[in-house]
Amino acid sequence: MMRQYDNALFLVVPQSEVSRGLATMRLNFFLSFLFLFPFSLALFFFLFIFFFYFYSFYPSIFPLPFKNLFFL
């Protein structure tokens, strides 16, 4: 069924309900990525910093190739 704004926004709004739903899904994924990206970045740096924090106390539980990385 045609909506009132479909004629004015013919090139912007998808014309079928399936395309409109897919566009909504793309928008939701994009907005959720924008919202969750800072938290994932903060979690990465949190784990990265605490890796070296615990490595300084217990260096033997980590594999040997990481041994020289702490002193760079």
mmCIF file of C-alpha atoms in Angstrom, residues 12-62:
data_model
loop_
_atom_site.group_PDB
_atom_site.id
_atom_site.type_symbol
_atom_site.label_atom_id
_atom_site.label_comp_id
_atom_site.label_asym_id
_atom_site.label_seq_id
_atom_site.Cartn_x
_atom_site.Cartn_y
_atom_site.Cartn_z
ATOM 1 C CA VAL A 12 15.093 8.142 -0.839
ATOM 2 C CA VAL A 13 12.518 5.828 0.730
ATOM 3 C CA PRO A 14 12.445 2.215 -0.550
ATOM 4 C CA GLN A 15 9.169 1.439 -2.299
ATOM 5 C CA SER A 16 8.517 -2.115 -1.169
ATOM 6 C CA GLU A 17 7.955 -3.313 2.369
ATOM 7 C CA VAL A 18 10.820 -5.807 2.000
ATOM 8 C CA SER A 19 13.261 -3.114 0.883
ATOM 9 C CA ARG A 20 11.996 -0.803 3.594
ATOM 10 C CA GLY A 21 12.624 -3.526 6.170
ATOM 11 C CA LEU A 22 16.121 -4.217 4.831
ATOM 12 C CA ALA A 23 16.932 -0.511 4.932
ATOM 13 C CA THR A 24 15.717 -0.405 8.516
ATOM 14 C CA MET A 25 17.913 -3.394 9.381
ATOM 15 C CA ARG A 26 20.930 -1.722 7.771
ATOM 16 C CA LEU A 27 20.233 1.456 9.708
ATOM 17 C CA ASN A 28 19.854 -0.471 12.963
ATOM 18 C CA PHE A 29 23.134 -2.323 12.444
ATOM 19 C CA PHE A 30 24.899 0.928 11.562
ATOM 20 C CA LEU A 31 23.561 2.757 14.618
ATOM 21 C CA SER A 32 24.324 -0.176 16.913
ATOM 22 C CA PHE A 33 27.876 -0.271 15.506
ATOM 23 C CA LEU A 34 28.290 3.452 16.198
ATOM 24 C CA PHE A 35 26.975 2.960 19.717
ATOM 25 C CA LEU A 36 28.962 -0.197 20.580
ATOM 26 C CA PHE A 37 32.273 0.654 18.874
ATOM 27 C CA PRO A 38 33.602 2.897 21.707
ATOM 28 C CA PHE A 39 32.765 0.210 24.258
ATOM 29 C CA SER A 40 34.532 -2.491 22.241
ATOM 30 C CA LEU A 41 37.538 -0.204 21.826
ATOM 31 C CA ALA A 42 37.609 0.488 25.568
ATOM 32 C CA LEU A 43 37.340 -3.231 26.299
ATOM 33 C CA PHE A 44 40.251 -3.946 23.950
ATOM 34 C CA PHE A 45 42.512 -1.393 25.636
ATOM 35 C CA PHE A 46 41.373 -2.578 29.070
ATOM 36 C CA LEU A 47 42.374 -6.168 28.248
ATOM 37 C CA PHE A 48 45.581 -5.038 26.525
ATOM 38 C CA ILE A 49 46.736 -2.972 29.508
ATOM 39 C CA PHE A 50 45.809 -5.633 32.044
ATOM 40 C CA PHE A 51 47.608 -8.278 29.976
ATOM 41 C CA PHE A 52 50.899 -6.498 30.635
ATOM 42 C CA TYR A 53 49.855 -5.714 34.208
ATOM 43 C CA PHE A 54 49.410 -9.395 35.047
ATOM 44 C CA TYR A 55 52.396 -10.311 32.885
ATOM 45 C CA SER A 56 54.657 -8.255 35.155
ATOM 46 C CA PHE A 57 53.537 -10.341 38.149
ATOM 47 C CA TYR A 58 53.297 -13.779 36.516
ATOM 48 C CA PRO A 59 55.576 -13.844 33.442
ATOM 49 C CA SER A 60 55.886 -17.631 33.408
ATOM 50 C CA ILE A 61 52.229 -18.340 32.590
ATOM 51 C CA PHE A 62 52.538 -16.615 29.195
#
